[in-house]
Amino acid sequence: MKWNLFVNNAHPAIVKAVIPAAGLGTRFLPATKATPKEMLPVVDKPAIQYVVEEAVAAGLTDVLMITGRNKRALEDHFDRNYELEDALRRKGDYDRLSRVEESTGLASLHYVRQGDPRGLGHAVLCAEPHVGDQPFVVLLGDDLIDPRDPLLDKMAEVRREFGGSVVALMEVEPEQVHLYGCAAVEPTPLDGVVRITNLVEKPAAGEAPSNHVVIGRYILDPAVFEVLRTTEADRGGEIQLTDALRSLAGPGSPGGPVHGVVFKGRRYDTGDRGDYLRTIVRLACEREDLGPDFRTWLRQFVAEGL
């Protein structure tokens, strides 16, 4: 089911998605020395394909990827491979052929290079020539949202109700807050929706304004571009999207307010090695073609105490 994202007469339609994919993937070295981290397989599809499929399922078929050096494999994956398709067709292997062709017709895909690795805020700013003055969705490739727990449609409803920007939030244990951007929030009349009044990037222990942390889904008002252009880089030389959203969340800010949707569904983190492995195991167990045999083996493996 696709969105009808013509939110109302006051707010333009949302038709474009931006996927930042220029990160170096240092946590997965040496595997990511020559292979983009977004192309690491989650069972038998690269992680980036799950993200594009989520955007398409939400009705967002104009997708811009922000890439960098050594990311050509991303473009190749979503392009036609005539030699492979012809070989599979000659063999009569139409099952694998359909899986190969599946990625090539998903969306209208565009690519721009970030150039300098100057953080998520800078990557989003690189999308301005493509997005223009329209609201747009940002999906981070490290976060996979289970299609059985749609998140973007709820975020679109909040945008329709309040305008401005919308951020996906998740409640975590206090000892995990320092790993994320953290939001100070106020309740709203809508269940699972909060007003964001402040944001802190990876706060130190005891300094977090709440246990509501930002996960990788955003609907951004185009006013974010002007804010990003004047946002100072942090000590690591990166422009943080969190800082720009803090400005948009301020009282009377053009492009505000900023609301959060508190997500309680299934989310898989492929940016951490342990969570990446757990994601593969979970998704493989749920597959009809792989699950029965894999679960049997897994039970035996655990029983043996290895």
Coordinates of C-alpha atoms in Angstrom, one line a residue, residues 54 143-155 166-172 191-194 211-217 260-269:
E54 CA 10.9 0.8 2.2
D143 CA 18.5 1.3 10.1
L144 CA 16.2 -1.3 8.6
I145 CA 12.5 -1.0 9.5
D146 CA 10.4 -4.2 9.3
P147 CA 7.8 -3.7 6.6
R148 CA 5.2 -5.2 9.0
D149 CA 5.7 -2.2 11.2
P150 CA 5.4 0.8 8.8
L151 CA 6.9 3.9 10.2
L152 CA 7.0 6.4 7.4
D153 CA 3.2 6.5 6.9
K154 CA 2.7 7.5 10.6
M155 CA 5.4 10.2 10.1
V166 CA 9.2 15.0 11.7
V167 CA 11.8 12.7 13.3
A168 CA 11.6 9.0 14.2
L169 CA 12.3 8.4 17.9
M170 CA 12.9 5.3 20.0
E171 CA 13.0 4.8 23.7
V172 CA 16.2 3.1 25.0
D191 CA -0.7 8.9 21.1
G192 CA 3.0 8.1 20.3
V193 CA 3.7 11.7 19.0
V194 CA 5.8 14.3 20.9
N211 CA 15.6 8.4 26.9
H212 CA 14.1 9.3 23.5
V213 CA 16.7 8.9 20.8
V214 CA 16.7 9.6 17.1
I215 CA 16.7 6.7 14.7
G216 CA 17.3 6.9 11.0
R217 CA 14.1 8.3 9.5
G260 CA 8.8 13.0 16.9
V261 CA 7.0 9.7 16.3
V262 CA 8.0 7.2 19.0
F263 CA 8.5 3.9 17.2
K264 CA 7.9 0.7 19.0
G265 CA 8.1 -1.8 16.1
R266 CA 10.8 -4.0 14.8
R267 CA 14.0 -2.2 13.8
Y268 CA 17.3 -3.8 12.8
D269 CA 20.6 -2.0 13.2

